[in-house]
Short mmCIF file of N, CA and C in Angstrom, two decimals:
data_model
loop_
_atom_site.label_atom_id
_atom_site.label_comp_id
_atom_site.label_asym_id
_atom_site.label_seq_id
_atom_site.Cartn_x
_atom_site.Cartn_y
_atom_site.Cartn_z
N MET A 11 29.02 6.18 -15.35
CA MET A 11 28.59 4.81 -15.06
C MET A 11 27.75 4.81 -13.78
N ARG A 12 26.64 4.14 -13.82
CA ARG A 12 25.71 4.08 -12.69
C ARG A 12 26.13 2.98 -11.72
N ALA A 13 26.07 3.27 -10.43
CA ALA A 13 26.40 2.27 -9.42
C ALA A 13 25.32 1.20 -9.39
N THR A 14 25.73 -0.02 -9.12
CA THR A 14 24.80 -1.13 -9.00
C THR A 14 24.02 -1.00 -7.69
N GLU A 15 22.71 -1.11 -7.77
CA GLU A 15 21.90 -1.13 -6.56
C GLU A 15 22.01 -2.50 -5.93
N THR A 16 22.10 -2.52 -4.61
CA THR A 16 22.28 -3.77 -3.89
C THR A 16 21.25 -3.93 -2.79
N ILE A 17 21.10 -5.16 -2.35
CA ILE A 17 20.32 -5.51 -1.17
C ILE A 17 21.28 -6.19 -0.20
N THR A 18 21.23 -5.80 1.05
CA THR A 18 22.06 -6.42 2.08
C THR A 18 21.36 -7.66 2.60
N LEU A 19 22.09 -8.75 2.61
CA LEU A 19 21.60 -10.03 3.13
C LEU A 19 22.52 -10.50 4.25
N TYR A 20 22.06 -11.50 4.98
CA TYR A 20 22.80 -12.05 6.11
C TYR A 20 22.81 -13.56 6.01
N ARG A 21 23.83 -14.17 6.57
CA ARG A 21 23.92 -15.63 6.54
C ARG A 21 24.62 -16.11 7.80
N PRO A 22 23.95 -16.96 8.60
CA PRO A 22 24.63 -17.59 9.72
C PRO A 22 25.53 -18.72 9.20
N VAL A 23 26.75 -18.80 9.70
CA VAL A 23 27.69 -19.83 9.24
C VAL A 23 28.43 -20.43 10.43
N ASN A 24 28.94 -21.64 10.22
CA ASN A 24 29.78 -22.28 11.24
C ASN A 24 31.25 -22.04 10.90
N GLN A 25 32.15 -22.58 11.70
CA GLN A 25 33.58 -22.34 11.52
C GLN A 25 34.08 -22.89 10.18
N THR A 26 33.63 -24.08 9.80
CA THR A 26 34.08 -24.67 8.55
C THR A 26 33.68 -23.79 7.36
N GLU A 27 32.43 -23.32 7.38
CA GLU A 27 31.97 -22.44 6.29
C GLU A 27 32.77 -21.14 6.28
N LEU A 28 33.01 -20.56 7.47
CA LEU A 28 33.76 -19.31 7.53
C LEU A 28 35.18 -19.50 7.00
N ASP A 29 35.79 -20.61 7.32
CA ASP A 29 37.14 -20.88 6.81
C ASP A 29 37.15 -20.93 5.28
N LEU A 30 36.12 -21.55 4.69
CA LEU A 30 36.03 -21.62 3.23
C LEU A 30 35.74 -20.25 2.62
N ILE A 31 34.92 -19.45 3.29
CA ILE A 31 34.67 -18.08 2.83
C ILE A 31 35.98 -17.29 2.86
N ALA A 32 36.75 -17.45 3.94
CA ALA A 32 38.04 -16.76 4.04
C ALA A 32 38.98 -17.18 2.91
N GLN A 33 38.99 -18.47 2.57
CA GLN A 33 39.84 -18.95 1.47
C GLN A 33 39.49 -18.30 0.15
N SER A 34 38.23 -17.86 -0.01
CA SER A 34 37.80 -17.20 -1.24
C SER A 34 38.11 -15.70 -1.22
N GLY A 35 38.76 -15.23 -0.17
CA GLY A 35 38.99 -13.80 -0.04
C GLY A 35 37.76 -13.05 0.42
N TYR A 36 36.88 -13.78 1.11
CA TYR A 36 35.60 -13.23 1.60
C TYR A 36 34.73 -12.74 0.45
N LYS A 37 34.76 -13.51 -0.65
CA LYS A 37 33.99 -13.14 -1.85
C LYS A 37 32.90 -14.15 -2.20
N ARG A 38 32.99 -15.40 -1.69
CA ARG A 38 32.08 -16.45 -2.14
C ARG A 38 31.70 -17.37 -0.98
N PHE A 39 30.49 -17.89 -1.09
CA PHE A 39 30.05 -18.93 -0.15
C PHE A 39 30.43 -20.28 -0.74
N PRO A 40 30.77 -21.26 0.12
CA PRO A 40 31.17 -22.57 -0.38
C PRO A 40 29.99 -23.35 -0.94
N PRO A 41 30.28 -24.31 -1.81
CA PRO A 41 29.21 -25.16 -2.37
C PRO A 41 28.44 -25.84 -1.24
N ARG A 42 27.19 -26.13 -1.51
CA ARG A 42 26.36 -26.84 -0.55
C ARG A 42 26.79 -28.30 -0.50
N LEU A 43 26.54 -28.93 0.64
CA LEU A 43 26.80 -30.37 0.78
C LEU A 43 25.68 -31.13 0.08
N PRO A 44 25.91 -32.42 -0.24
CA PRO A 44 24.88 -33.19 -0.97
C PRO A 44 23.50 -33.19 -0.31
N ASP A 45 23.45 -33.13 1.02
CA ASP A 45 22.15 -33.14 1.71
C ASP A 45 21.60 -31.73 1.94
N GLN A 46 22.17 -30.73 1.27
CA GLN A 46 21.73 -29.34 1.42
C GLN A 46 21.32 -28.79 0.04
N PRO A 47 20.07 -29.00 -0.36
CA PRO A 47 19.64 -28.59 -1.70
C PRO A 47 19.41 -27.09 -1.87
N ILE A 48 19.37 -26.35 -0.75
CA ILE A 48 19.06 -24.92 -0.81
C ILE A 48 20.08 -24.13 0.00
N PHE A 49 20.49 -23.00 -0.55
CA PHE A 49 21.28 -22.00 0.16
C PHE A 49 20.29 -20.92 0.56
N TYR A 50 20.23 -20.58 1.84
CA TYR A 50 19.20 -19.64 2.26
C TYR A 50 19.77 -18.45 3.04
N PRO A 51 20.13 -17.40 2.31
CA PRO A 51 20.46 -16.16 3.02
C PRO A 51 19.18 -15.56 3.61
N VAL A 52 19.33 -14.81 4.68
CA VAL A 52 18.16 -14.23 5.33
C VAL A 52 18.15 -12.72 5.13
N MET A 53 16.98 -12.13 5.31
CA MET A 53 16.75 -10.73 4.94
C MET A 53 17.08 -9.73 6.04
N ASN A 54 17.28 -10.21 7.28
CA ASN A 54 17.59 -9.26 8.35
C ASN A 54 18.55 -9.87 9.37
N GLU A 55 19.32 -9.00 9.97
CA GLU A 55 20.37 -9.44 10.89
C GLU A 55 19.82 -10.10 12.15
N GLY A 56 18.68 -9.61 12.64
CA GLY A 56 18.10 -10.20 13.85
C GLY A 56 17.78 -11.67 13.67
N TYR A 57 17.26 -12.02 12.52
CA TYR A 57 16.95 -13.42 12.23
C TYR A 57 18.23 -14.24 12.13
N ALA A 58 19.26 -13.68 11.49
CA ALA A 58 20.54 -14.39 11.39
C ALA A 58 21.15 -14.62 12.77
N ILE A 59 21.03 -13.64 13.65
CA ILE A 59 21.52 -13.79 15.03
C ILE A 59 20.75 -14.90 15.74
N GLN A 60 19.43 -14.92 15.57
CA GLN A 60 18.61 -15.95 16.20
C GLN A 60 19.04 -17.34 15.74
N ILE A 61 19.22 -17.54 14.45
CA ILE A 61 19.65 -18.85 13.93
C ILE A 61 21.00 -19.22 14.51
N THR A 62 21.93 -18.27 14.53
CA THR A 62 23.28 -18.54 15.03
C THR A 62 23.24 -18.97 16.49
N ARG A 63 22.52 -18.22 17.32
CA ARG A 63 22.46 -18.52 18.75
C ARG A 63 21.71 -19.83 19.05
N GLU A 64 20.59 -20.05 18.34
CA GLU A 64 19.74 -21.20 18.67
C GLU A 64 20.15 -22.50 17.99
N TRP A 65 20.84 -22.42 16.85
CA TRP A 65 21.17 -23.65 16.13
C TRP A 65 22.68 -23.86 15.96
N ASN A 66 23.37 -22.85 15.44
CA ASN A 66 24.79 -23.05 15.15
C ASN A 66 25.63 -23.22 16.41
N VAL A 67 25.43 -22.36 17.40
CA VAL A 67 26.24 -22.48 18.61
C VAL A 67 26.00 -23.81 19.32
N PRO A 68 24.74 -24.23 19.55
CA PRO A 68 24.55 -25.55 20.17
C PRO A 68 25.13 -26.70 19.33
N ALA A 69 25.04 -26.59 18.01
CA ALA A 69 25.51 -27.68 17.14
C ALA A 69 27.03 -27.69 16.96
N TYR A 70 27.65 -26.51 16.91
CA TYR A 70 29.06 -26.43 16.55
C TYR A 70 29.94 -25.78 17.62
N GLY A 71 29.34 -25.20 18.66
CA GLY A 71 30.11 -24.54 19.70
C GLY A 71 30.43 -23.09 19.38
N VAL A 72 30.32 -22.72 18.12
CA VAL A 72 30.57 -21.35 17.69
C VAL A 72 29.73 -21.08 16.44
N GLY A 73 29.33 -19.84 16.28
CA GLY A 73 28.58 -19.45 15.09
C GLY A 73 28.88 -18.01 14.74
N TYR A 74 28.78 -17.70 13.48
CA TYR A 74 29.08 -16.36 12.99
C TYR A 74 27.90 -15.84 12.17
N VAL A 75 27.68 -14.54 12.24
CA VAL A 75 26.70 -13.89 11.38
C VAL A 75 27.50 -13.14 10.33
N THR A 76 27.18 -13.38 9.06
CA THR A 76 27.83 -12.66 7.98
C THR A 76 26.85 -11.72 7.32
N ARG A 77 27.40 -10.64 6.76
CA ARG A 77 26.61 -9.64 6.03
C ARG A 77 27.27 -9.43 4.68
N PHE A 78 26.45 -9.29 3.65
CA PHE A 78 26.98 -9.10 2.31
C PHE A 78 25.93 -8.44 1.43
N ALA A 79 26.37 -7.83 0.36
CA ALA A 79 25.47 -7.14 -0.57
C ALA A 79 25.40 -7.92 -1.88
N VAL A 80 24.19 -7.95 -2.45
CA VAL A 80 23.98 -8.66 -3.71
C VAL A 80 23.25 -7.72 -4.67
N ASP A 81 23.59 -7.81 -5.93
CA ASP A 81 22.94 -7.04 -6.98
C ASP A 81 21.43 -7.23 -6.89
N SER A 82 20.69 -6.14 -6.63
CA SER A 82 19.24 -6.25 -6.41
C SER A 82 18.49 -6.70 -7.67
N ALA A 83 18.97 -6.34 -8.85
CA ALA A 83 18.29 -6.78 -10.08
C ALA A 83 18.36 -8.30 -10.20
N TYR A 84 19.48 -8.88 -9.86
CA TYR A 84 19.62 -10.35 -9.90
C TYR A 84 18.67 -11.01 -8.91
N LEU A 85 18.53 -10.45 -7.72
CA LEU A 85 17.71 -11.07 -6.68
C LEU A 85 16.23 -11.08 -7.02
N GLN A 86 15.80 -10.30 -7.97
CA GLN A 86 14.38 -10.26 -8.32
C GLN A 86 13.86 -11.60 -8.82
N LYS A 87 14.74 -12.48 -9.24
CA LYS A 87 14.29 -13.79 -9.73
C LYS A 87 13.89 -14.74 -8.58
N PHE A 88 14.18 -14.35 -7.34
CA PHE A 88 13.86 -15.18 -6.19
C PHE A 88 12.73 -14.55 -5.38
N THR A 89 11.85 -15.40 -4.87
CA THR A 89 10.74 -14.94 -4.04
C THR A 89 11.15 -15.05 -2.57
N VAL A 90 10.84 -14.00 -1.82
CA VAL A 90 11.11 -14.05 -0.38
C VAL A 90 10.18 -15.09 0.24
N GLN A 91 10.77 -15.97 1.04
CA GLN A 91 10.02 -17.03 1.72
C GLN A 91 9.93 -16.68 3.20
N ASN A 92 8.73 -16.68 3.76
CA ASN A 92 8.57 -16.46 5.18
C ASN A 92 8.40 -17.83 5.84
N VAL A 93 9.25 -18.10 6.86
CA VAL A 93 9.26 -19.44 7.47
C VAL A 93 8.92 -19.41 8.96
N GLY A 94 8.25 -18.37 9.40
CA GLY A 94 7.90 -18.29 10.82
C GLY A 94 7.22 -16.98 11.10
N ASP A 95 7.76 -16.23 12.07
CA ASP A 95 7.14 -14.94 12.36
C ASP A 95 7.55 -13.92 11.31
N GLN A 96 7.11 -12.69 11.48
CA GLN A 96 7.27 -11.70 10.41
C GLN A 96 8.72 -11.38 10.07
N ARG A 97 9.66 -11.62 10.97
CA ARG A 97 11.07 -11.33 10.64
C ARG A 97 11.80 -12.53 10.04
N HIS A 98 11.14 -13.66 9.91
CA HIS A 98 11.77 -14.88 9.41
C HIS A 98 11.67 -14.99 7.89
N ASP A 99 12.27 -14.03 7.21
CA ASP A 99 12.26 -14.00 5.75
C ASP A 99 13.61 -14.46 5.20
N GLU A 100 13.54 -15.34 4.21
CA GLU A 100 14.72 -15.93 3.59
C GLU A 100 14.56 -15.90 2.07
N LEU A 101 15.68 -16.05 1.39
CA LEU A 101 15.65 -16.36 -0.04
C LEU A 101 16.10 -17.80 -0.17
N TRP A 102 15.47 -18.55 -1.05
CA TRP A 102 15.86 -19.94 -1.27
C TRP A 102 16.55 -20.02 -2.61
N ILE A 103 17.87 -20.21 -2.56
CA ILE A 103 18.69 -20.31 -3.75
C ILE A 103 18.99 -21.79 -3.98
N PRO A 104 18.54 -22.38 -5.08
CA PRO A 104 18.88 -23.78 -5.32
C PRO A 104 20.40 -23.98 -5.33
N ALA A 105 20.84 -25.06 -4.75
CA ALA A 105 22.29 -25.32 -4.62
C ALA A 105 23.01 -25.21 -5.96
N GLU A 106 22.36 -25.66 -7.03
CA GLU A 106 23.00 -25.62 -8.34
C GLU A 106 23.14 -24.20 -8.89
N GLU A 107 22.51 -23.21 -8.24
CA GLU A 107 22.61 -21.81 -8.67
C GLU A 107 23.53 -20.99 -7.76
N LEU A 108 24.17 -21.64 -6.78
CA LEU A 108 24.99 -20.90 -5.82
C LEU A 108 26.18 -20.21 -6.49
N GLU A 109 26.81 -20.82 -7.45
CA GLU A 109 27.95 -20.18 -8.12
C GLU A 109 27.51 -18.88 -8.81
N GLU A 110 26.36 -18.92 -9.47
CA GLU A 110 25.82 -17.72 -10.11
C GLU A 110 25.48 -16.66 -9.05
N PHE A 111 24.88 -17.10 -7.94
CA PHE A 111 24.59 -16.19 -6.84
C PHE A 111 25.88 -15.52 -6.36
N ASN A 112 26.93 -16.31 -6.14
CA ASN A 112 28.21 -15.77 -5.69
C ASN A 112 28.74 -14.72 -6.66
N ASP A 113 28.51 -14.92 -7.96
CA ASP A 113 28.98 -13.97 -8.97
C ASP A 113 28.30 -12.61 -8.83
N HIS A 114 27.17 -12.55 -8.14
CA HIS A 114 26.41 -11.30 -7.98
C HIS A 114 26.61 -10.65 -6.62
N ILE A 115 27.51 -11.21 -5.79
CA ILE A 115 27.86 -10.55 -4.53
C ILE A 115 28.74 -9.34 -4.87
N ILE A 116 28.39 -8.21 -4.30
CA ILE A 116 29.12 -6.97 -4.53
C ILE A 116 29.96 -6.69 -3.28
N GLY A 117 31.26 -6.62 -3.42
CA GLY A 117 32.13 -6.38 -2.27
C GLY A 117 32.44 -7.66 -1.53
N ARG A 118 32.75 -7.51 -0.27
CA ARG A 118 33.19 -8.63 0.55
C ARG A 118 32.09 -9.11 1.51
N ILE A 119 32.20 -10.36 1.91
CA ILE A 119 31.36 -10.94 2.95
C ILE A 119 32.01 -10.57 4.28
N GLU A 120 31.26 -9.94 5.16
CA GLU A 120 31.79 -9.49 6.45
C GLU A 120 31.20 -10.29 7.60
N VAL A 121 31.99 -10.53 8.62
CA VAL A 121 31.48 -11.13 9.85
C VAL A 121 31.05 -9.98 10.75
N THR A 122 29.77 -10.00 11.16
CA THR A 122 29.26 -8.93 12.02
C THR A 122 29.12 -9.35 13.48
N HIS A 123 28.98 -10.65 13.73
CA HIS A 123 28.84 -11.15 15.10
C HIS A 123 29.46 -12.54 15.21
N THR A 124 30.02 -12.81 16.38
CA THR A 124 30.55 -14.13 16.73
C THR A 124 29.90 -14.54 18.05
N PHE A 125 29.39 -15.76 18.09
CA PHE A 125 28.78 -16.29 19.30
C PHE A 125 29.44 -17.64 19.62
N LYS A 126 29.72 -17.86 20.91
CA LYS A 126 30.35 -19.12 21.35
C LYS A 126 29.61 -19.66 22.56
N ASN A 127 29.74 -20.97 22.76
CA ASN A 127 29.22 -21.58 23.99
C ASN A 127 29.93 -20.91 25.17
N GLN A 128 29.19 -20.71 26.23
CA GLN A 128 29.76 -20.09 27.44
C GLN A 128 30.59 -21.08 28.19
#
């Protein structure tokens, strides 16, 4: 049997999101809120750290960077979106497709960094 090829993605999350991820056994991201039509994992850890430090920590007092692997064949249906400088690459997953996206996560969602207000 051939191993599934994966792509590593990153996602900045707040405490509420992390708590819901933990409730899933670190296997799934929670559903989007009604005013959040897109789930946007990012393509590199540096960008996820930047989002966490510049937006999540000021907004929530704490922010986490998560890392996870997704089946690369599944991800081919999404186009990488660049939203700033060359490292600002994201995937835009429509909220209604998040459950399917979660089904293609391989392994566990890991927390790689924690940032808090000083």
